[in-house]
mmCIF file of C-alpha atoms in Angstrom:
data_model
loop_
_atom_site.group_PDB
_atom_site.id
_atom_site.type_symbol
_atom_site.label_atom_id
_atom_site.label_comp_id
_atom_site.label_asym_id
_atom_site.label_seq_id
_atom_site.Cartn_x
_atom_site.Cartn_y
_atom_site.Cartn_z
ATOM 1 C CA ASP A 1 -12.957 21.364 24.002
ATOM 2 C CA THR A 2 -16.618 21.711 23.114
ATOM 3 C CA GLU A 3 -18.490 18.949 21.310
ATOM 4 C CA VAL A 4 -20.571 21.448 19.370
ATOM 5 C CA THR A 5 -18.543 23.221 16.695
ATOM 6 C CA GLN A 6 -19.530 26.605 15.342
ATOM 7 C CA THR A 7 -18.043 28.451 12.374
ATOM 8 C CA PRO A 8 -16.960 31.101 11.842
ATOM 9 C CA LYS A 9 -15.847 32.320 15.273
ATOM 10 C CA HIS A 10 -16.099 35.936 14.194
ATOM 11 C CA LEU A 11 -18.076 37.580 11.414
ATOM 12 C CA VAL A 12 -18.296 41.197 10.329
ATOM 13 C CA MET A 13 -20.886 42.024 7.711
ATOM 14 C CA GLY A 14 -22.658 44.972 6.201
ATOM 15 C CA MET A 15 -26.383 45.423 6.386
ATOM 16 C CA THR A 16 -26.848 44.355 2.770
ATOM 17 C CA ASN A 17 -24.722 41.209 2.933
ATOM 18 C CA LYS A 18 -25.858 37.606 3.017
ATOM 19 C CA LYS A 19 -23.922 35.206 5.214
ATOM 20 C CA SER A 20 -24.458 31.935 7.040
ATOM 21 C CA LEU A 21 -23.507 30.593 10.449
ATOM 22 C CA LYS A 22 -22.817 26.892 10.772
ATOM 23 C CA CYS A 23 -23.110 24.460 13.665
ATOM 24 C CA GLU A 24 -22.181 20.786 13.852
ATOM 25 C CA GLN A 25 -22.559 18.118 16.522
ATOM 26 C CA HIS A 26 -21.718 14.420 16.465
ATOM 27 C CA MET A 27 -23.246 13.352 19.762
ATOM 28 C CA GLY A 28 -26.355 11.854 18.173
ATOM 29 C CA HIS A 29 -28.504 14.563 19.703
ATOM 30 C CA ARG A 30 -31.940 14.987 18.180
ATOM 31 C CA ALA A 31 -32.598 18.581 19.164
ATOM 32 C CA MET A 32 -30.610 21.618 18.076
ATOM 33 C CA TYR A 33 -31.012 25.232 19.106
ATOM 34 C CA TRP A 34 -30.026 28.734 18.044
ATOM 35 C CA TYR A 35 -29.621 31.434 20.686
ATOM 36 C CA LYS A 36 -28.719 35.119 20.562
ATOM 37 C CA GLN A 37 -26.720 36.500 23.479
ATOM 38 C CA LYS A 38 -25.889 40.094 24.312
ATOM 39 C CA ALA A 39 -22.994 40.900 26.634
ATOM 40 C CA LYS A 40 -23.539 39.855 30.257
ATOM 41 C CA LYS A 41 -27.119 38.752 29.478
ATOM 42 C CA PRO A 42 -28.690 35.285 29.345
ATOM 43 C CA PRO A 43 -29.066 33.589 25.975
ATOM 44 C CA GLU A 44 -32.332 34.297 24.162
ATOM 45 C CA LEU A 45 -33.820 31.337 22.346
ATOM 46 C CA MET A 46 -34.415 31.886 18.634
ATOM 47 C CA PHE A 47 -35.160 28.495 17.065
ATOM 48 C CA VAL A 48 -35.440 24.842 18.047
ATOM 49 C CA TYR A 49 -35.180 21.891 15.684
ATOM 50 C CA SER A 50 -36.367 18.490 16.801
ATOM 51 C CA TYR A 51 -35.696 15.511 14.515
ATOM 52 C CA GLU A 52 -34.614 17.966 11.820
ATOM 53 C CA LYS A 53 -37.956 19.762 11.861
ATOM 54 C CA LEU A 54 -38.472 23.299 13.110
ATOM 55 C CA SER A 55 -40.456 22.982 16.333
ATOM 56 C CA ILE A 56 -40.050 26.431 17.900
ATOM 57 C CA ASN A 57 -39.630 29.853 16.303
ATOM 58 C CA GLU A 58 -39.583 32.530 18.972
ATOM 59 C CA SER A 59 -41.022 35.222 16.701
ATOM 60 C CA VAL A 60 -37.632 35.888 15.159
ATOM 61 C CA PRO A 61 -37.497 38.427 12.288
ATOM 62 C CA SER A 62 -37.432 36.875 8.829
ATOM 63 C CA ARG A 63 -33.949 38.254 8.181
ATOM 64 C CA PHE A 64 -32.833 35.208 10.196
ATOM 65 C CA SER A 65 -33.543 31.928 8.415
ATOM 66 C CA PRO A 66 -32.647 28.601 10.013
ATOM 67 C CA GLU A 67 -31.950 25.377 8.188
ATOM 68 C CA CYS A 68 -31.280 21.841 9.390
ATOM 69 C CA PRO A 69 -29.834 19.837 6.463
ATOM 70 C CA ASN A 70 -29.370 16.692 8.563
ATOM 71 C CA SER A 71 -29.306 15.527 12.158
ATOM 72 C CA SER A 72 -25.744 16.774 12.728
ATOM 73 C CA LEU A 73 -25.860 20.169 11.054
ATOM 74 C CA LEU A 74 -27.634 23.422 11.741
ATOM 75 C CA ASN A 75 -27.304 26.616 9.734
ATOM 76 C CA LEU A 76 -28.487 30.152 10.320
ATOM 77 C CA HIS A 77 -28.784 32.233 7.170
ATOM 78 C CA LEU A 78 -28.469 35.973 7.623
ATOM 79 C CA HIS A 79 -29.715 38.678 5.280
ATOM 80 C CA ALA A 80 -30.232 42.419 5.605
ATOM 81 C CA LEU A 81 -29.335 42.486 9.286
ATOM 82 C CA GLN A 82 -29.546 45.562 11.481
ATOM 83 C CA PRO A 83 -26.879 46.959 13.834
ATOM 84 C CA GLU A 84 -28.903 45.728 16.819
ATOM 85 C CA ASP A 85 -28.388 42.183 15.563
ATOM 86 C CA SER A 86 -24.743 42.395 16.599
ATOM 87 C CA ALA A 87 -24.344 39.731 19.286
ATOM 88 C CA LEU A 88 -22.898 36.331 20.115
ATOM 89 C CA TYR A 89 -24.878 33.594 18.367
ATOM 90 C CA LEU A 90 -24.796 30.292 20.178
ATOM 91 C CA CYS A 91 -25.739 26.874 18.916
ATOM 92 C CA ALA A 92 -26.649 24.059 21.286
ATOM 93 C CA SER A 93 -27.758 20.459 21.041
ATOM 94 C CA SER A 94 -29.425 17.998 23.398
ATOM 95 C CA GLN A 95 -31.366 14.765 23.565
ATOM 96 C CA GLY A 96 -34.394 17.011 23.472
ATOM 97 C CA THR A 97 -36.004 15.957 26.729
ATOM 98 C CA ASP A 98 -36.750 18.317 29.593
ATOM 99 C CA TYR A 99 -34.241 16.660 31.916
ATOM 100 C CA GLN A 100 -31.190 16.396 29.661
ATOM 101 C CA PRO A 101 -28.758 19.318 29.517
ATOM 102 C CA GLN A 102 -27.984 21.302 26.435
ATOM 103 C CA HIS A 103 -24.427 21.337 25.106
ATOM 104 C CA PHE A 104 -23.298 24.666 23.715
ATOM 105 C CA GLY A 105 -20.769 25.662 21.115
ATOM 106 C CA ASP A 106 -18.473 28.638 21.665
ATOM 107 C CA GLY A 107 -20.531 30.813 19.388
ATOM 108 C CA THR A 108 -20.073 33.173 16.483
ATOM 109 C CA ARG A 109 -19.478 36.785 17.396
ATOM 110 C CA LEU A 110 -21.352 38.800 14.809
ATOM 111 C CA SER A 111 -20.818 42.489 14.138
ATOM 112 C CA ILE A 112 -23.071 44.417 11.772
ATOM 113 C CA LEU A 113 -21.581 47.555 10.269
ATOM 114 C CA ALA B 1 -45.562 31.170 34.154
ATOM 115 C CA GLN B 2 -42.198 29.612 34.851
ATOM 116 C CA SER B 3 -39.349 31.865 35.891
ATOM 117 C CA VAL B 4 -35.903 31.886 37.421
ATOM 118 C CA ALA B 5 -34.377 34.611 39.573
ATOM 119 C CA GLN B 6 -30.740 35.205 40.419
ATOM 120 C CA PRO B 7 -30.902 38.014 42.958
ATOM 121 C CA GLU B 8 -27.230 39.002 42.829
ATOM 122 C CA ASP B 9 -25.644 40.566 39.753
ATOM 123 C CA GLN B 10 -22.197 39.927 41.204
ATOM 124 C CA VAL B 11 -20.689 37.850 43.978
ATOM 125 C CA ASN B 12 -17.208 38.584 45.296
ATOM 126 C CA VAL B 13 -15.282 36.033 47.312
ATOM 127 C CA ALA B 14 -11.680 35.519 48.350
ATOM 128 C CA GLU B 15 -9.797 32.536 47.033
ATOM 129 C CA GLY B 16 -10.075 29.587 49.389
ATOM 130 C CA ASN B 17 -13.338 30.764 50.904
ATOM 131 C CA PRO B 18 -16.659 29.024 50.287
ATOM 132 C CA LEU B 19 -18.911 30.498 47.631
ATOM 133 C CA THR B 20 -22.652 30.546 47.074
ATOM 134 C CA VAL B 21 -24.500 31.751 43.989
ATOM 135 C CA LYS B 22 -28.219 32.051 44.614
ATOM 136 C CA CYS B 23 -31.111 30.918 42.436
ATOM 137 C CA THR B 24 -34.836 30.757 43.077
ATOM 138 C CA TYR B 25 -37.427 29.412 40.707
ATOM 139 C CA SER B 26 -41.138 29.425 40.046
ATOM 140 C CA VAL B 27 -42.560 26.479 38.130
ATOM 141 C CA SER B 28 -45.726 24.454 37.964
ATOM 142 C CA GLY B 29 -45.111 20.811 38.688
ATOM 143 C CA ASN B 30 -41.747 19.229 39.378
ATOM 144 C CA PRO B 31 -38.808 21.378 38.312
ATOM 145 C CA TYR B 32 -35.844 20.306 36.258
ATOM 146 C CA LEU B 33 -33.043 22.699 37.264
ATOM 147 C CA PHE B 34 -29.647 23.357 35.735
ATOM 148 C CA TRP B 35 -26.524 25.432 36.356
ATOM 149 C CA TYR B 36 -24.288 26.604 33.543
ATOM 150 C CA VAL B 37 -21.038 28.577 33.594
ATOM 151 C CA GLN B 38 -19.749 30.887 30.883
ATOM 152 C CA TYR B 39 -16.117 31.934 30.686
ATOM 153 C CA PRO B 40 -15.125 34.958 28.590
ATOM 154 C CA ASN B 41 -15.393 34.358 24.849
ATOM 155 C CA ARG B 42 -16.820 30.884 25.371
ATOM 156 C CA GLY B 43 -20.207 29.218 25.197
ATOM 157 C CA LEU B 44 -22.151 27.963 28.200
ATOM 158 C CA GLN B 45 -20.814 24.877 29.946
ATOM 159 C CA PHE B 46 -23.124 22.545 31.830
ATOM 160 C CA LEU B 47 -22.202 22.191 35.521
ATOM 161 C CA LEU B 48 -24.965 20.138 37.125
ATOM 162 C CA LYS B 49 -28.676 19.386 37.179
ATOM 163 C CA TYR B 50 -31.437 18.417 39.571
ATOM 164 C CA ILE B 51 -34.100 16.081 38.253
ATOM 165 C CA THR B 52 -35.281 14.104 41.274
ATOM 166 C CA GLY B 53 -33.918 12.308 44.312
ATOM 167 C CA ASP B 54 -31.135 13.555 46.578
ATOM 168 C CA ASN B 55 -31.422 17.271 47.250
ATOM 169 C CA LEU B 56 -27.641 17.740 47.123
ATOM 170 C CA VAL B 57 -26.362 17.457 43.580
ATOM 171 C CA LYS B 58 -22.671 17.241 42.744
ATOM 172 C CA GLY B 59 -21.308 18.517 39.467
ATOM 173 C CA SER B 60 -18.199 19.466 37.553
ATOM 174 C CA TYR B 61 -15.147 21.317 38.928
ATOM 175 C CA GLY B 62 -16.097 20.674 42.569
ATOM 176 C CA PHE B 63 -19.398 22.524 42.388
ATOM 177 C CA GLU B 64 -22.559 21.321 44.061
ATOM 178 C CA ALA B 65 -26.079 22.635 44.411
ATOM 179 C CA GLU B 66 -28.779 22.168 46.996
ATOM 180 C CA PHE B 67 -32.388 21.819 45.930
ATOM 181 C CA ASN B 68 -34.842 23.187 48.499
ATOM 182 C CA LYS B 69 -38.445 22.617 47.534
ATOM 183 C CA SER B 70 -39.986 24.611 50.389
ATOM 184 C CA GLN B 71 -37.879 27.666 49.576
ATOM 185 C CA THR B 72 -38.000 27.024 45.805
ATOM 186 C CA SER B 73 -34.255 27.511 45.668
ATOM 187 C CA PHE B 74 -31.357 25.833 43.921
ATOM 188 C CA HIS B 75 -28.208 27.575 45.183
ATOM 189 C CA LEU B 76 -24.822 26.759 43.676
ATOM 190 C CA LYS B 77 -22.000 26.155 46.135
ATOM 191 C CA LYS B 78 -18.335 25.321 46.316
ATOM 192 C CA PRO B 79 -16.384 24.733 49.537
ATOM 193 C CA SER B 80 -13.205 26.480 48.397
ATOM 194 C CA ALA B 81 -13.201 29.035 45.572
ATOM 195 C CA LEU B 82 -10.457 29.292 42.963
ATOM 196 C CA VAL B 83 -9.487 32.375 40.972
ATOM 197 C CA SER B 84 -10.232 30.290 37.877
ATOM 198 C CA ASP B 85 -13.881 29.995 39.010
ATOM 199 C CA SER B 86 -14.360 33.649 38.085
ATOM 200 C CA ALA B 87 -17.015 33.605 35.361
ATOM 201 C CA LEU B 88 -20.678 34.270 34.593
ATOM 202 C CA TYR B 89 -23.089 31.727 36.077
ATOM 203 C CA PHE B 90 -26.609 30.993 34.863
ATOM 204 C CA CYS B 91 -29.345 29.063 36.603
ATOM 205 C CA ALA B 92 -32.023 27.596 34.322
ATOM 206 C CA VAL B 93 -35.262 25.658 34.552
ATOM 207 C CA SER B 94 -36.685 23.426 31.896
ATOM 208 C CA LYS B 95 -39.943 24.788 30.611
ATOM 209 C CA GLY B 96 -41.419 21.334 30.410
ATOM 210 C CA SER B 97 -42.742 21.782 26.917
ATOM 211 C CA GLY B 98 -42.518 18.095 26.221
ATOM 212 C CA ASN B 99 -39.864 17.020 23.840
ATOM 213 C CA THR B 100 -37.767 20.071 23.116
ATOM 214 C CA GLY B 101 -35.996 20.773 26.401
ATOM 215 C CA LYS B 102 -36.635 24.512 26.206
ATOM 216 C CA LEU B 103 -34.813 26.387 28.991
ATOM 217 C CA ILE B 104 -35.730 29.496 30.972
ATOM 218 C CA PHE B 105 -32.572 31.257 32.191
ATOM 219 C CA GLY B 106 -31.975 33.543 35.126
ATOM 220 C CA GLN B 107 -30.283 36.888 34.484
ATOM 221 C CA GLY B 108 -26.877 35.575 35.442
ATOM 222 C CA THR B 109 -24.450 36.216 38.293
ATOM 223 C CA THR B 110 -20.860 37.260 37.783
ATOM 224 C CA LEU B 111 -18.564 35.510 40.235
ATOM 225 C CA GLN B 112 -15.329 37.319 41.025
ATOM 226 C CA VAL B 113 -12.771 35.350 43.040
ATOM 227 C CA LYS B 114 -9.893 37.492 44.284
ATOM 228 C CA PRO B 115 -6.478 36.059 45.134
#
């Protein structure tokens, strides 16, 4: 069982839809991350929140909008996505230092029609 | 620039035999190195890390890794492979950006353990 919970597990949406991905952790971690992963490839970092503030945005298109309502929750709001955005979206959390591991959820598999 | 290389896309090994998954790194300063495993339809699971100290690091599920500073390598090993070890393995180095723990991943190695 993973300690980072992501919902939904699967999501199919049209290019004009608006949807949100949710992530929750109760490990007291102060850093939370969003990654995009294509099949058989390493995760690509999208956003990092540290102490509920956005600290890294890896030049992600504005159709992806992150939100960190509190220290346990992380959302990713989706709007007007493209077919190439179909991927596994992973959330992770950590203590936020360079030497502590990240803990990953099982992801949301997103398909854009 | 910091980078991680996993030179093998796939490693095949027979069950019961030892396995090695290779990783080399390029970092400035002291590296913080990690191994993760990803099973189908799952997220990444942390296996082990090297921060400092003993060059042989032991981790979950019987895995271990050897840090070699002169060869800038951090190979993952297991004395006796199980079919259930078949998965995608990622080596990663911490980018050392201070207080965010940003990771640089290798391209991944698929481990196939045959009965």
